[in-house]
Coordinates of C-alpha atoms and ligand atoms in Angstrom, one line a residue:
M953 CA -0.2 -0.1 -0.1
E954 CA 1.7 3.4 -1.2
I955 CA 0.9 6.3 0.8
I956 CA 0.7 9.5 -0.9
N957 CA 1.1 13.0 1.6
N958 CA -1.3 15.8 0.9
A959 CA -3.0 14.2 -2.0
S960 CA -5.6 16.1 -3.7
L961 CA -9.3 14.9 -3.7
K962 CA -10.6 17.3 -6.4
D963 CA -10.8 14.7 -9.0
L964 CA -12.0 12.1 -6.5
N965 CA -15.3 13.9 -5.6
T966 CA -18.2 14.5 -8.3
F967 CA -18.8 17.9 -6.8
G968 CA -15.2 18.7 -7.7
V969 CA -14.4 20.7 -4.8
K970 CA -10.9 21.2 -3.7
A971 CA -9.8 19.3 -0.6
E972 CA -6.7 17.5 0.5
A973 CA -6.1 14.3 2.2
K974 CA -3.2 14.5 4.6
Y975 CA -2.7 10.7 3.7
F976 CA -4.1 8.9 0.9
A977 CA -3.8 5.4 -0.4
E978 CA -5.4 2.9 -2.7
I979 CA -6.7 -0.5 -1.5
H980 CA -6.4 -3.1 -4.5
D981 CA -6.3 -6.4 -2.4
L982 CA -6.1 -8.3 0.7
D983 CA -2.4 -7.4 1.2
D984 CA -3.5 -3.5 1.3
I985 CA -6.2 -4.2 3.5
H986 CA -3.9 -5.8 5.9
A987 CA -1.5 -2.8 5.5
L988 CA -4.2 -0.5 6.2
L989 CA -4.9 -2.2 9.6
A990 CA -1.3 -2.0 10.4
W991 CA -1.4 1.9 9.5
K992 CA -4.4 2.3 11.5
E993 CA -2.7 0.4 14.4
K994 CA 0.4 2.8 14.4
N995 CA -1.5 5.9 13.6
D996 CA -4.0 7.5 15.6
L997 CA -5.7 9.2 12.9
S998 CA -9.0 8.9 11.4
T999 CA -9.6 6.9 8.2
L1000 CA -12.1 7.7 5.6
L1001 CA -13.3 5.1 3.1
L1002 CA -13.8 6.1 -0.4
G1003 CA -15.5 4.9 -3.3
G1004 CA -16.1 7.2 -6.4
G1005 CA -16.9 10.1 -4.3
S1006 CA -20.4 10.5 -5.4
N1007 CA -22.2 11.1 -2.3
L1008 CA -19.8 12.9 -0.2
L1009 CA -19.2 16.6 0.3
F1010 CA -15.8 18.0 1.5
K1011 CA -16.3 21.0 3.4
D1012 CA -12.7 21.0 4.8
N1013 CA -9.5 19.1 4.1
F1014 CA -9.2 15.7 5.8
A1015 CA -6.8 15.5 8.4
G1016 CA -6.4 11.5 8.6
L1017 CA -5.9 8.9 5.8
V1018 CA -8.4 8.8 2.6
A1019 CA -8.5 5.0 1.6
K1020 CA -9.8 4.6 -1.9
V1021 CA -11.5 1.1 -2.3
C1022 CA -10.4 -0.3 -5.7
L1023 CA -10.9 -4.1 -5.0
A1024 CA -11.8 -5.7 -8.5
G1025 CA -13.7 -8.8 -9.8
K1026 CA -17.1 -10.2 -10.5
D1027 CA -18.3 -13.7 -10.9
I1028 CA -21.7 -15.8 -11.4
A1029 CA -20.9 -17.4 -8.0
E1030 CA -24.0 -20.2 -8.3
E1031 CA -27.5 -20.5 -9.2
D1032 CA -30.7 -22.4 -8.2
D1033 CA -34.2 -22.7 -9.6
N1034 CA -35.1 -19.2 -8.9
F1035 CA -31.9 -17.0 -8.9
T1036 CA -28.7 -16.4 -10.2
Y1037 CA -26.3 -15.4 -7.7
V1038 CA -23.7 -13.0 -8.5
S1039 CA -20.7 -11.7 -6.6
V1040 CA -19.0 -8.6 -7.1
A1041 CA -16.1 -6.6 -5.4
G1042 CA -16.6 -3.4 -3.5
G1043 CA -14.2 -1.3 -5.8
E1044 CA -16.2 -2.1 -9.2
N1045 CA -18.1 0.7 -10.8
W1046 CA -21.8 0.4 -10.1
H1047 CA -22.9 1.2 -13.6
D1048 CA -20.6 -0.9 -15.4
F1049 CA -21.4 -4.1 -13.0
V1050 CA -25.1 -3.4 -13.9
R1051 CA -24.4 -3.5 -17.8
W1052 CA -22.3 -6.5 -17.3
T1053 CA -25.3 -8.3 -15.7
V1054 CA -27.4 -7.2 -18.5
E1055 CA -24.9 -8.6 -21.0
Q1056 CA -24.9 -11.9 -19.1
G1057 CA -28.8 -11.8 -19.9
L1058 CA -29.7 -11.2 -16.1
S1059 CA -32.4 -9.0 -15.0
G1060 CA -33.2 -7.2 -11.7
L1061 CA -30.6 -4.0 -11.3
E1062 CA -31.4 -2.6 -14.8
N1063 CA -33.6 0.2 -13.2
L1064 CA -30.4 1.3 -11.2
S1065 CA -28.4 1.9 -14.3
L1066 CA -26.0 4.8 -14.4
I1067 CA -26.0 5.6 -10.9
P1068 CA -22.6 6.8 -10.3
G1069 CA -20.1 5.2 -7.7
T1070 CA -18.9 1.9 -6.5
V1071 CA -20.4 -1.4 -5.4
G1072 CA -19.2 -1.3 -1.9
A1073 CA -20.8 2.1 -1.3
A1074 CA -24.2 0.9 -2.8
P1075 CA -25.6 -0.9 0.2
I1076 CA -24.5 1.9 2.5
Q1077 CA -27.3 4.0 1.3
N1078 CA -29.4 1.2 -0.3
I1079 CA -29.3 3.0 -3.5
G1080 CA -32.4 3.4 -5.7
A1081 CA -34.2 4.7 -8.7
Y1082 CA -37.3 4.2 -10.8
G1083 CA -39.0 2.0 -8.4
V1084 CA -36.3 -0.5 -7.7
E1085 CA -33.8 -0.3 -4.6
L1086 CA -30.3 -2.4 -3.9
A1087 CA -32.1 -4.2 -1.2
D1088 CA -34.9 -5.9 -3.7
H1089 CA -32.1 -7.9 -5.3
F1090 CA -29.4 -8.0 -2.4
H1091 CA -28.6 -11.5 -1.0
S1092 CA -25.3 -10.9 1.2
L1093 CA -22.2 -9.1 1.7
Q1094 CA -19.0 -9.4 3.0
A1095 CA -17.3 -6.7 4.9
I1096 CA -13.6 -6.6 7.2
D1097 CA -13.6 -5.0 10.3
L1098 CA -10.8 -2.5 10.1
E1099 CA -10.0 -2.5 13.8
T1100 CA -9.8 -6.4 14.3
G1101 CA -9.2 -7.7 10.9
N1102 CA -12.2 -10.0 11.2
I1103 CA -14.2 -10.8 8.3
H1104 CA -18.0 -10.7 8.7
E1105 CA -20.8 -11.8 6.3
F1106 CA -24.3 -9.8 6.4
D1107 CA -27.5 -11.0 5.2
K1108 CA -30.2 -8.9 4.1
A1109 CA -31.8 -8.8 7.6
L1110 CA -28.5 -7.7 9.2
C1111 CA -28.2 -4.9 7.0
Q1112 CA -31.4 -3.3 8.3
F1113 CA -32.1 -1.5 4.6
G1114 CA -34.5 1.4 4.9
Y1115 CA -35.0 4.3 2.3
R1116 CA -31.6 5.4 1.7
E1117 CA -30.4 4.0 4.9
S1118 CA -28.8 0.9 6.5
F1119 CA -26.9 -0.5 9.4
F1120 CA -23.6 0.5 8.0
K1121 CA -24.7 4.3 7.3
S1122 CA -26.0 4.6 10.9
Q1123 CA -23.4 2.4 13.0
T1124 CA -20.2 1.4 11.2
L1125 CA -18.9 4.1 8.9
D1126 CA -15.1 4.0 8.1
K1127 CA -15.1 0.8 10.5
L1128 CA -16.2 -1.8 8.0
L1129 CA -14.7 -1.9 4.5
I1130 CA -17.4 -3.9 2.1
T1131 CA -14.9 -5.9 0.2
S1132 CA -17.7 -7.7 -1.9
V1133 CA -21.6 -7.8 -2.3
T1134 CA -23.7 -11.0 -3.6
F1135 CA -27.1 -10.4 -5.5
A1136 CA -29.8 -12.6 -6.2
L1137 CA -31.0 -12.2 -9.5
P1138 CA -34.5 -13.5 -10.2
K1139 CA -34.8 -16.0 -13.4
Q1140 CA -38.4 -14.9 -13.8
P1141 CA -37.9 -11.1 -14.7
E1142 CA -39.9 -8.9 -12.3
W1143 CA -39.8 -5.6 -14.9
K1144 CA -40.7 -2.2 -13.2
M1145 CA -41.6 0.4 -16.0
D1146 CA -44.2 2.3 -14.3
Y1147 CA -42.4 5.6 -14.8
A1148 CA -43.2 8.3 -17.2
G1149 CA -40.6 8.5 -19.7
V1150 CA -39.8 4.2 -19.4
R1151 CA -43.4 3.6 -20.0
E1152 CA -43.6 5.5 -23.5
V1153 CA -40.3 4.4 -24.8
L1154 CA -41.1 0.8 -24.2
E1155 CA -44.9 1.2 -25.4
G1156 CA -45.8 -2.0 -27.4
V1157 CA -42.4 -3.5 -27.2
E1158 CA -41.7 -6.8 -25.4
P1159 CA -39.2 -5.7 -22.3
T1160 CA -35.8 -6.9 -22.0
A1161 CA -33.1 -5.9 -18.9
E1162 CA -31.2 -4.0 -21.9
L1163 CA -34.2 -1.8 -23.3
I1164 CA -35.3 -0.7 -19.9
S1165 CA -31.5 -0.2 -18.8
N1166 CA -31.0 1.9 -22.1
A1167 CA -34.5 3.9 -21.5
I1168 CA -33.3 4.4 -18.0
I1169 CA -29.9 6.0 -19.1
G1170 CA -31.8 8.0 -21.6
L1171 CA -34.3 9.4 -18.9
R1172 CA -31.5 10.2 -16.5
R1173 CA -29.2 11.8 -19.1
S1174 CA -32.4 14.2 -20.0
K1175 CA -33.2 14.8 -16.2
L1176 CA -29.9 15.0 -14.2
P1177 CA -27.0 17.1 -14.7
D1178 CA -23.7 15.1 -15.6
P1179 CA -21.1 15.4 -13.0
A1180 CA -18.3 15.4 -15.6
K1181 CA -19.9 18.8 -16.9
I1182 CA -21.1 20.3 -13.8
G1183 CA -20.1 19.2 -10.4
N1184 CA -22.9 17.6 -8.1
A1185 CA -23.8 14.5 -6.2
G1186 CA -27.2 13.9 -7.6
S1187 CA -30.1 14.2 -4.9
F1188 CA -28.6 16.4 -2.1
F1189 CA -31.7 16.0 0.2
K1190 CA -33.8 12.9 1.0
N1191 CA -37.5 12.8 0.5
P1192 CA -39.2 13.4 3.8
V1193 CA -41.6 11.0 5.3
L1194 CA -44.1 12.8 7.3
S1195 CA -47.1 11.4 9.5
V1196 CA -50.2 11.7 7.7
D1197 CA -51.5 14.1 10.2
V1198 CA -48.5 16.5 9.5
W1199 CA -48.7 16.0 5.7
Q1200 CA -52.8 16.8 5.9
A1201 CA -52.1 20.0 7.6
I1202 CA -49.5 21.0 5.2
K1203 CA -51.9 20.1 2.3
A1204 CA -54.6 22.1 3.6
K1205 CA -52.3 25.2 3.0
H1206 CA -50.6 23.8 -0.2
P1207 CA -53.3 21.6 -2.0
N1208 CA -50.6 20.6 -4.5
I1209 CA -48.3 19.0 -2.2
P1210 CA -47.5 15.3 -3.5
G1211 CA -47.8 12.4 -1.1
Y1212 CA -47.1 8.8 -1.7
P1213 CA -48.2 6.3 1.0
Q1214 CA -45.7 4.3 2.8
E1215 CA -46.1 0.5 3.3
G1216 CA -48.8 -0.1 5.6
G1217 CA -50.2 3.5 5.5
S1218 CA -52.9 5.2 3.8
L1219 CA -53.9 8.6 3.2
Q1220 CA -56.8 8.2 5.8
A1221 CA -55.3 5.8 8.4
N1222 CA -52.2 6.8 10.7
G1223 CA -49.4 6.1 8.7
S1224 CA -46.6 7.9 7.1
I1225 CA -46.6 9.6 3.6
K1226 CA -43.3 10.4 1.7
T1227 CA -43.5 13.9 0.0
S1228 CA -41.1 15.3 -2.5
A1229 CA -38.1 17.3 -1.5
A1230 CA -37.9 18.5 -5.2
W1231 CA -41.5 19.9 -5.0
L1232 CA -41.1 21.7 -1.5
I1233 CA -37.4 23.1 -2.5
D1234 CA -39.0 24.2 -6.1
N1235 CA -41.7 26.0 -4.3
C1236 CA -39.5 27.8 -2.3
G1237 CA -38.1 29.2 -5.4
W1238 CA -34.6 27.6 -5.3
K1239 CA -34.3 25.9 -8.8
G1240 CA -31.7 27.7 -10.9
Y1241 CA -30.4 29.7 -7.8
R1242 CA -26.9 30.4 -7.9
K1243 CA -24.7 32.6 -5.5
G1244 CA -20.8 32.7 -6.8
D1245 CA -20.3 29.1 -8.3
A1246 CA -22.6 27.5 -5.7
G1247 CA -26.3 26.9 -6.5
V1248 CA -29.2 24.7 -7.4
S1249 CA -29.6 23.0 -11.0
D1250 CA -31.9 24.3 -13.2
M1251 CA -32.9 21.0 -14.4
H1252 CA -33.5 19.8 -10.9
A1253 CA -34.4 21.5 -7.7
L1254 CA -32.9 18.6 -5.6
V1255 CA -29.6 19.1 -7.0
I1256 CA -26.8 21.1 -5.9
V1257 CA -24.4 22.3 -8.2
N1258 CA -20.9 23.6 -8.3
H1259 CA -20.4 25.7 -11.3
A1260 CA -16.8 25.9 -11.4
N1261 CA -14.9 26.8 -8.4
A1262 CA -17.3 26.8 -5.5
T1263 CA -15.8 25.3 -1.9
G1264 CA -17.5 22.8 -0.3
A1265 CA -18.4 25.3 2.8
E1266 CA -20.1 27.6 0.0
L1267 CA -22.1 24.4 -1.3
W1268 CA -23.0 23.5 2.4
A1269 CA -24.0 27.2 2.9
V1270 CA -26.6 26.9 0.0
A1271 CA -27.8 23.5 1.2
Q1272 CA -28.5 25.0 4.8
E1273 CA -30.3 28.1 3.4
I1274 CA -32.5 25.8 1.2
M1275 CA -33.2 23.7 4.6
Q1276 CA -34.3 26.8 6.5
S1277 CA -36.4 28.1 4.0
V1278 CA -38.3 24.6 3.4
E1279 CA -38.6 24.7 7.3
D1280 CA -39.8 28.2 7.4
K1281 CA -42.5 27.6 4.7
F1282 CA -43.8 24.2 5.2
G1283 CA -42.5 23.3 8.8
V1284 CA -40.5 20.3 7.3
L1285 CA -37.1 19.6 7.9
L1286 CA -35.2 18.4 5.1
E1287 CA -32.0 15.8 5.6
A1288 CA -29.0 15.8 3.5
E1289 CA -28.5 12.6 1.3
P1290 CA -24.7 12.7 0.8
R1291 CA -22.2 12.5 3.8
V1292 CA -20.9 16.1 4.8
L1293 CA -17.3 16.0 6.0
Ligands
FAD712 C1 -25.3 12.5 -10.8 C2 -25.6 11.5 -9.5 C3 -26.9 10.8 -9.4 C4 -27.1 10.1 -8.5 N1 -28.1 9.3 -8.4 C5 -28.4 8.3 -7.4 C6 -29.6 7.7 -7.5 O1 -30.6 7.7 -8.6 N2 -29.9 6.9 -6.5 C7 -29.1 6.8 -5.3 O2 -29.3 6.2 -4.3 N3 -27.7 7.5 -5.3 C8 -27.5 8.2 -6.2 N4 -26.6 9.1 -6.3 C9 -25.5 9.0 -5.1 C10 -24.5 8.0 -5.3 O3 -24.3 7.9 -6.7 C11 -24.6 6.8 -4.7 O4 -24.8 7.2 -3.3 C12 -23.5 5.8 -4.7 O5 -23.8 4.6 -4.2 C13 -21.9 6.4 -3.8 O6 -21.1 5.5 -4.3 P1 -19.5 6.2 -4.1 O7 -18.7 4.8 -4.4 O8 -19.5 7.2 -5.0 O9 -19.5 6.2 -2.5 P2 -18.7 7.6 -1.8 O10 -19.4 8.8 -2.2 O11 -17.3 7.4 -2.1 O12 -19.0 7.2 -0.4 C14 -20.1 7.4 0.0 C15 -20.1 6.6 1.6 O13 -19.8 5.1 1.5 C16 -18.8 4.8 1.9 N5 -18.0 3.9 1.5 C17 -17.5 3.9 0.0 N6 -17.0 2.7 -0.2 C18 -17.0 1.9 0.6 C19 -16.7 0.5 1.2 N7 -16.5 -0.2 0.2 N8 -17.1 0.0 2.4 C20 -17.6 0.6 3.3 N9 -17.7 2.0 3.0 C21 -17.7 2.7 1.9 C22 -17.9 6.2 2.3 O14 -16.9 6.1 3.5 C23 -19.2 7.1 2.4 O15 -19.7 7.1 3.7 C24 -26.2 10.0 -7.3 C25 -24.9 10.6 -7.5 C26 -25.0 11.6 -8.4 C27 -23.6 12.3 -8.7

């Protein structure tokens, strides 16, 4: 494991903000993991595990070691009557992996095409898009404890997946390195095409994983700003989940507020309703806002953008102003989706 001092993180985060790591190393194999364990034992400094840097905002330099997970490899592990089990290393690019499953004639992950980042980071926030989330096709993962060196296997129940949440996001950040993930992909496809933009493209066509993946890629390119052109981390805020009472009180004043009953709930009974953070932000007039190089995308109100040279602190200041205005107008507290460091 080669350690670089004072390494730039600018090209390693999709916001493209300037930040430095006091120490930086790439983790390619088990030897590197053992070297990382030894380094941690000798140095009393914090470690940050980094994948593709697409769900992070660096407000400051990082005063410890940034360890970029580059573990590679993927394989069809086994199959039974109902599922094909695919194992993939934590450093693999997520989208390339999804396209590989599609090329193998497998289905299940196609709706998650073009989500940036690595496989190892995907379970951390249970990535999701267009009606599918990672948990739907997750089988298990392996992680190594960076304090003890012990290897742990997590099945789905242990991961405690929720909406952009997991056991790892709340409990073990930078303590457990996710080395590989196994997916159980159904042999009987369960297409999810009930989205405007996907439905139209596939009207009258026999669906395949490849056609759906292509439709999703087209849709995402038309709706979301490309981090290669303008720095961003996708949706900056989670969609708030409100109690029915709170949601109805807001609806009485703002009749157009969207509401999607959550599992077990309904618009009448006591339950919870997910509303749209984009709608709340848009209705506070933020879409297209710009202050210096920090701003809000004019394509999507949920996306905070770095036009060129905004600092992480400037982007975070915009995020905080948005949160305050949504709270003032609707009484709803927004929660940031990316990790703010
Ligand atoms: C344009 C754009 C669109 C996006 N669209 C979506 C979307 O539709 N749905 C969605 O859910 N997300 C979306 N995201 C967010 C992001 O792509 C995902 O959260 C992704 O899983 C982050 O992966 P990463 O490798 O970049 O993680 P990073 O940003 O590098 O890290 C994220 C977190 O995971 C930890 N981590 C990284 N690798 C490991 C590992 N191997 N072991 C343990 N911990 C690790 C890090 O310490 C950090 O806490 C989008 C982002 C962008 C820029």
